[in-house]
């Protein structure tokens, strides 16, 4: 299983861009990178995913390096409500079902 | 549209007791999953199901059983609870398993969690 490595914690000022890095050096060619976040003890929430191209949606942008060994999640204008644990996940398929292997994630704190 | 609903949300058990956690989804999703989350850790997959009547083991299946008799429900059972099973349990569902399908983000929809304490 491809593993991901993330910093344990990060801080960011409100209104600034939050850049969360992730290393996934053992990722295979057909494995997607997914980002989820978990606020307090709620269920994780999907943010964005990508294979090799950069992606953007209403929540965030995902920048994947050309060799696909690392990626960065960007929250362009962080708010206090973005304080959460962010998980970078490599997704692969087993028996037709997607399998997400969660690491410990990055605890992002947005400061006023 | 309730999404993914888990019951109960809290439960305290004594060692050796049995119980069942119910996960219900109203999105007509094919795939359902049970995860557990321990303090300071990410989620670990216990069991999953790719459709009604099917189940499969995840990373940490020992001590748990599951059933998917109806498409909308995925039950997680503990036959003889142990203190090591004290955890927060999350259920999730998704419409498809494979990436690349049109309109499919591969997103998992999670429930709000069930906190289980085994004394």
mmCIF file of C-alpha atoms in Angstrom:
data_model
loop_
_atom_site.group_PDB
_atom_site.id
_atom_site.type_symbol
_atom_site.label_atom_id
_atom_site.label_comp_id
_atom_site.label_asym_id
_atom_site.label_seq_id
_atom_site.Cartn_x
_atom_site.Cartn_y
_atom_site.Cartn_z
ATOM 1 C CA UNK A 1 0.000 0.000 0.000
ATOM 2 C CA UNK A 2 1.297 3.429 -0.869
ATOM 3 C CA UNK A 3 2.002 5.446 2.261
ATOM 4 C CA UNK A 4 1.832 9.174 2.743
ATOM 5 C CA UNK A 5 3.870 11.439 4.955
ATOM 6 C CA UNK A 6 2.531 14.734 6.255
ATOM 7 C CA UNK A 7 3.710 17.237 8.855
ATOM 8 C CA UNK A 8 2.028 16.662 12.190
ATOM 9 C CA UNK A 9 0.808 20.225 12.572
ATOM 10 C CA UNK A 10 0.778 23.594 10.843
ATOM 11 C CA UNK A 11 -0.429 27.086 11.607
ATOM 12 C CA UNK A 12 -1.750 29.691 9.224
ATOM 13 C CA UNK A 13 -3.105 33.215 9.641
ATOM 14 C CA UNK A 14 -6.724 33.832 8.752
ATOM 15 C CA UNK A 15 -7.085 35.186 5.211
ATOM 16 C CA UNK A 16 -3.772 33.761 4.078
ATOM 17 C CA UNK A 17 -3.236 30.777 1.806
ATOM 18 C CA UNK A 18 -2.665 27.523 3.663
ATOM 19 C CA UNK A 19 -0.282 25.162 1.882
ATOM 20 C CA UNK A 20 -0.300 21.601 3.155
ATOM 21 C CA UNK A 21 2.415 19.306 1.803
ATOM 22 C CA UNK A 22 2.267 15.547 1.379
ATOM 23 C CA UNK A 23 4.872 13.016 0.298
ATOM 24 C CA UNK A 24 3.770 9.824 -1.439
ATOM 25 C CA UNK A 25 6.987 8.601 -3.012
ATOM 26 C CA UNK A 26 5.783 4.996 -3.453
ATOM 27 C CA UNK A 27 2.623 5.892 -5.335
ATOM 28 C CA UNK A 28 1.828 3.734 -8.357
ATOM 29 C CA UNK A 29 0.819 5.028 -11.751
ATOM 30 C CA UNK A 30 -2.897 4.313 -11.392
ATOM 31 C CA UNK A 31 -3.308 5.495 -7.800
ATOM 32 C CA UNK A 32 -5.124 8.719 -7.066
ATOM 33 C CA UNK A 33 -4.241 11.238 -4.393
ATOM 34 C CA UNK A 34 -7.181 12.249 -2.231
ATOM 35 C CA UNK A 35 -7.550 14.882 0.431
ATOM 36 C CA UNK A 36 -10.083 14.722 3.221
ATOM 37 C CA UNK A 37 -10.447 16.794 6.341
ATOM 38 C CA UNK A 38 -11.952 16.085 9.722
ATOM 39 C CA UNK A 39 -13.329 18.881 11.852
ATOM 40 C CA UNK A 40 -13.422 18.134 15.587
ATOM 41 C CA UNK A 41 -14.629 14.533 15.808
ATOM 42 C CA UNK A 42 -17.012 14.665 12.866
ATOM 43 C CA UNK A 43 -16.834 12.273 9.968
ATOM 44 C CA UNK A 44 -14.151 13.082 7.367
ATOM 45 C CA UNK A 45 -15.174 15.347 4.533
ATOM 46 C CA UNK A 46 -13.953 15.017 0.961
ATOM 47 C CA UNK A 47 -11.996 17.990 -0.375
ATOM 48 C CA UNK A 48 -10.386 17.173 -3.696
ATOM 49 C CA UNK A 49 -8.536 14.486 -5.609
ATOM 50 C CA UNK A 50 -6.186 14.140 -8.563
ATOM 51 C CA UNK A 51 -4.130 11.711 -10.587
ATOM 52 C CA UNK A 52 -1.380 13.721 -12.253
ATOM 53 C CA UNK A 53 -2.830 17.067 -13.313
ATOM 54 C CA UNK A 54 -3.373 19.979 -10.980
ATOM 55 C CA UNK A 55 -6.961 20.284 -9.852
ATOM 56 C CA UNK A 56 -9.126 23.080 -8.461
ATOM 57 C CA UNK A 57 -12.599 23.159 -7.032
ATOM 58 C CA UNK A 58 -14.611 25.508 -4.861
ATOM 59 C CA UNK A 59 -12.810 24.371 -1.727
ATOM 60 C CA UNK A 60 -9.168 24.043 -2.670
ATOM 61 C CA UNK A 61 -6.448 23.473 -5.233
ATOM 62 C CA UNK A 62 -4.274 20.407 -5.544
ATOM 63 C CA UNK A 63 -0.791 20.652 -6.997
ATOM 64 C CA UNK A 64 0.859 17.337 -7.900
ATOM 65 C CA UNK A 65 4.534 17.233 -8.850
ATOM 66 C CA UNK A 66 5.443 15.888 -12.247
ATOM 67 C CA UNK A 67 6.972 12.727 -10.784
ATOM 68 C CA UNK A 68 3.833 12.337 -8.609
ATOM 69 C CA UNK A 69 5.895 11.712 -5.520
ATOM 70 C CA UNK A 70 4.459 14.652 -3.646
ATOM 71 C CA UNK A 71 1.540 17.041 -3.668
ATOM 72 C CA UNK A 72 0.329 20.215 -1.982
ATOM 73 C CA UNK A 73 -3.176 21.121 -0.946
ATOM 74 C CA UNK A 74 -3.854 24.844 -1.097
ATOM 75 C CA UNK A 75 -6.656 26.580 0.757
ATOM 76 C CA UNK A 76 -6.479 29.989 -0.934
ATOM 77 C CA UNK A 77 -8.059 32.145 1.762
ATOM 78 C CA UNK A 78 -8.115 30.245 5.015
ATOM 79 C CA UNK A 79 -10.875 30.950 7.530
ATOM 80 C CA UNK A 80 -11.245 29.906 11.144
ATOM 81 C CA UNK A 81 -13.660 27.192 10.014
ATOM 82 C CA UNK A 82 -10.810 25.552 8.086
ATOM 83 C CA UNK A 83 -9.195 24.501 11.363
ATOM 84 C CA UNK A 84 -9.183 20.705 11.099
ATOM 85 C CA UNK A 85 -7.055 17.624 10.578
ATOM 86 C CA UNK A 86 -6.230 17.200 6.897
ATOM 87 C CA UNK A 87 -5.549 13.753 5.506
ATOM 88 C CA UNK A 88 -3.593 13.086 2.335
ATOM 89 C CA UNK A 89 -4.565 9.656 1.067
ATOM 90 C CA UNK A 90 -3.506 7.442 -1.790
ATOM 91 C CA UNK A 91 -6.450 5.551 -3.130
ATOM 92 C CA UNK A 92 -6.284 2.204 -4.811
ATOM 93 C CA UNK A 93 -8.804 -0.372 -5.901
ATOM 94 C CA UNK A 94 -9.187 -3.838 -4.421
ATOM 95 C CA UNK A 95 -11.894 -6.165 -5.717
ATOM 96 C CA UNK A 96 -13.683 -3.249 -7.300
ATOM 97 C CA UNK A 97 -13.857 -1.262 -4.082
ATOM 98 C CA UNK A 98 -11.780 1.791 -3.416
ATOM 99 C CA UNK A 99 -9.543 1.562 -0.421
ATOM 100 C CA UNK A 100 -8.363 4.637 1.397
ATOM 101 C CA UNK A 101 -5.362 4.267 3.676
ATOM 102 C CA UNK A 102 -5.430 7.117 6.165
ATOM 103 C CA UNK A 103 -2.285 8.358 7.861
ATOM 104 C CA UNK A 104 -2.191 10.562 10.944
ATOM 105 C CA UNK A 105 -2.835 13.728 8.961
ATOM 106 C CA UNK A 106 -1.834 17.346 9.523
ATOM 107 C CA UNK A 107 -3.557 19.336 12.220
ATOM 108 C CA UNK A 108 -4.069 22.771 10.663
ATOM 109 C CA UNK A 109 -4.836 25.645 12.983
ATOM 110 C CA UNK A 110 -6.059 28.903 11.497
ATOM 111 C CA UNK A 111 -5.225 31.823 13.774
ATOM 112 C CA UNK A 112 -7.175 35.113 13.879
ATOM 113 C CA UNK B 1 -31.985 13.397 2.431
ATOM 114 C CA UNK B 2 -30.198 12.195 5.580
ATOM 115 C CA UNK B 3 -27.036 10.869 3.900
ATOM 116 C CA UNK B 4 -25.239 8.352 6.113
ATOM 117 C CA UNK B 5 -26.755 7.715 9.538
ATOM 118 C CA UNK B 6 -25.131 5.703 12.297
ATOM 119 C CA UNK B 7 -26.847 4.300 15.372
ATOM 120 C CA UNK B 8 -26.191 4.360 18.228
ATOM 121 C CA UNK B 9 -23.975 7.415 18.561
ATOM 122 C CA UNK B 10 -22.697 6.428 21.995
ATOM 123 C CA UNK B 11 -22.506 3.102 23.779
ATOM 124 C CA UNK B 12 -20.766 1.691 26.821
ATOM 125 C CA UNK B 13 -20.227 -2.052 27.012
ATOM 126 C CA UNK B 14 -18.713 -4.453 29.468
ATOM 127 C CA UNK B 15 -16.029 -6.856 28.313
ATOM 128 C CA UNK B 16 -17.617 -9.881 26.696
ATOM 129 C CA UNK B 17 -20.891 -8.226 25.771
ATOM 130 C CA UNK B 18 -22.076 -8.119 22.197
ATOM 131 C CA UNK B 19 -23.571 -5.322 20.170
ATOM 132 C CA UNK B 20 -24.349 -4.201 16.645
ATOM 133 C CA UNK B 21 -23.714 -0.838 15.039
ATOM 134 C CA UNK B 22 -26.105 0.090 12.267
ATOM 135 C CA UNK B 23 -25.176 2.199 9.266
ATOM 136 C CA UNK B 24 -27.922 3.345 6.945
ATOM 137 C CA UNK B 25 -27.556 5.366 3.732
ATOM 138 C CA UNK B 26 -30.321 6.788 1.593
ATOM 139 C CA UNK B 27 -28.225 7.634 -1.481
ATOM 140 C CA UNK B 28 -28.548 4.248 -3.178
ATOM 141 C CA UNK B 29 -24.797 3.748 -2.948
ATOM 142 C CA UNK B 30 -23.300 0.405 -3.873
ATOM 143 C CA UNK B 31 -20.241 0.552 -1.647
ATOM 144 C CA UNK B 32 -20.148 0.800 2.116
ATOM 145 C CA UNK B 33 -17.284 0.807 4.615
ATOM 146 C CA UNK B 34 -16.643 0.575 8.335
ATOM 147 C CA UNK B 35 -13.626 2.391 9.813
ATOM 148 C CA UNK B 36 -12.362 2.817 13.341
ATOM 149 C CA UNK B 37 -10.425 5.794 14.646
ATOM 150 C CA UNK B 38 -8.285 5.751 17.766
ATOM 151 C CA UNK B 39 -6.887 8.830 19.523
ATOM 152 C CA UNK B 40 -4.252 10.654 17.489
ATOM 153 C CA UNK B 41 -4.568 8.256 14.593
ATOM 154 C CA UNK B 42 -6.146 8.232 11.206
ATOM 155 C CA UNK B 43 -8.945 5.931 10.193
ATOM 156 C CA UNK B 44 -8.373 2.202 9.705
ATOM 157 C CA UNK B 45 -10.622 0.107 7.502
ATOM 158 C CA UNK B 46 -12.342 -2.778 9.294
ATOM 159 C CA UNK B 47 -14.641 -4.274 6.640
ATOM 160 C CA UNK B 48 -16.248 -3.119 3.463
ATOM 161 C CA UNK B 49 -18.943 -4.174 1.026
ATOM 162 C CA UNK B 50 -19.105 -3.800 -2.734
ATOM 163 C CA UNK B 51 -22.824 -4.514 -2.926
ATOM 164 C CA UNK B 52 -25.818 -6.122 -1.298
ATOM 165 C CA UNK B 53 -25.004 -9.559 0.044
ATOM 166 C CA UNK B 54 -21.211 -9.095 -0.163
ATOM 167 C CA UNK B 55 -18.595 -8.257 2.449
ATOM 168 C CA UNK B 56 -14.805 -8.222 2.566
ATOM 169 C CA UNK B 57 -12.077 -7.730 5.156
ATOM 170 C CA UNK B 58 -10.137 -4.514 5.517
ATOM 171 C CA UNK B 59 -6.977 -3.769 7.494
ATOM 172 C CA UNK B 60 -8.208 -4.622 10.996
ATOM 173 C CA UNK B 61 -11.098 -7.124 10.718
ATOM 174 C CA UNK B 62 -10.375 -9.318 13.751
ATOM 175 C CA UNK B 63 -13.078 -9.270 16.413
ATOM 176 C CA UNK B 64 -15.706 -7.844 14.073
ATOM 177 C CA UNK B 65 -18.337 -9.255 11.766
ATOM 178 C CA UNK B 66 -20.454 -7.469 9.189
ATOM 179 C CA UNK B 67 -23.542 -8.059 7.123
ATOM 180 C CA UNK B 68 -25.105 -6.317 4.124
ATOM 181 C CA UNK B 69 -28.508 -7.948 3.768
ATOM 182 C CA UNK B 70 -30.049 -4.797 2.344
ATOM 183 C CA UNK B 71 -28.331 -2.362 0.028
ATOM 184 C CA UNK B 72 -28.991 0.599 2.274
ATOM 185 C CA UNK B 73 -27.744 -0.987 5.497
ATOM 186 C CA UNK B 74 -24.332 -2.156 6.650
ATOM 187 C CA UNK B 75 -24.135 -3.697 10.105
ATOM 188 C CA UNK B 76 -20.999 -4.007 12.215
ATOM 189 C CA UNK B 77 -21.111 -6.582 14.996
ATOM 190 C CA UNK B 78 -18.952 -7.206 18.014
ATOM 191 C CA UNK B 79 -19.627 -10.704 19.327
ATOM 192 C CA UNK B 80 -17.496 -10.427 22.463
ATOM 193 C CA UNK B 81 -16.351 -6.890 23.103
ATOM 194 C CA UNK B 82 -12.833 -6.230 24.367
ATOM 195 C CA UNK B 83 -11.312 -3.018 25.795
ATOM 196 C CA UNK B 84 -9.098 -2.814 22.688
ATOM 197 C CA UNK B 85 -12.260 -2.174 20.693
ATOM 198 C CA UNK B 86 -12.867 1.098 22.497
ATOM 199 C CA UNK B 87 -12.855 3.527 19.606
ATOM 200 C CA UNK B 88 -14.869 5.840 17.417
ATOM 201 C CA UNK B 89 -16.436 3.989 14.506
ATOM 202 C CA UNK B 90 -17.231 5.645 11.204
ATOM 203 C CA UNK B 91 -19.354 4.295 8.437
ATOM 204 C CA UNK B 92 -18.997 5.536 4.873
ATOM 205 C CA UNK B 93 -20.598 4.909 1.514
ATOM 206 C CA UNK B 94 -19.761 5.677 -2.101
ATOM 207 C CA UNK B 95 -21.638 5.255 -5.361
ATOM 208 C CA UNK B 96 -18.795 3.604 -7.212
ATOM 209 C CA UNK B 97 -15.557 1.872 -6.441
ATOM 210 C CA UNK B 98 -13.495 2.489 -9.524
ATOM 211 C CA UNK B 99 -12.025 5.766 -10.569
ATOM 212 C CA UNK B 100 -12.560 7.154 -14.016
ATOM 213 C CA UNK B 101 -16.304 6.787 -14.218
ATOM 214 C CA UNK B 102 -18.028 9.830 -15.630
ATOM 215 C CA UNK B 103 -19.323 12.083 -12.891
ATOM 216 C CA UNK B 104 -17.667 10.021 -10.210
ATOM 217 C CA UNK B 105 -15.308 11.811 -7.871
ATOM 218 C CA UNK B 106 -14.786 8.643 -5.885
ATOM 219 C CA UNK B 107 -15.895 10.583 -2.849
ATOM 220 C CA UNK B 108 -16.732 8.707 0.309
ATOM 221 C CA UNK B 109 -19.624 10.046 2.362
ATOM 222 C CA UNK B 110 -19.079 9.546 6.069
ATOM 223 C CA UNK B 111 -21.475 9.308 8.963
ATOM 224 C CA UNK B 112 -21.034 11.292 12.150
ATOM 225 C CA UNK B 113 -19.429 8.463 14.067
ATOM 226 C CA UNK B 114 -20.319 6.110 16.929
ATOM 227 C CA UNK B 115 -18.286 6.319 20.121
ATOM 228 C CA UNK B 116 -17.922 2.917 21.765
ATOM 229 C CA UNK B 117 -16.362 2.347 25.179
ATOM 230 C CA UNK B 118 -15.631 -1.165 26.431
ATOM 231 C CA UNK B 119 -14.965 -1.430 30.146
#
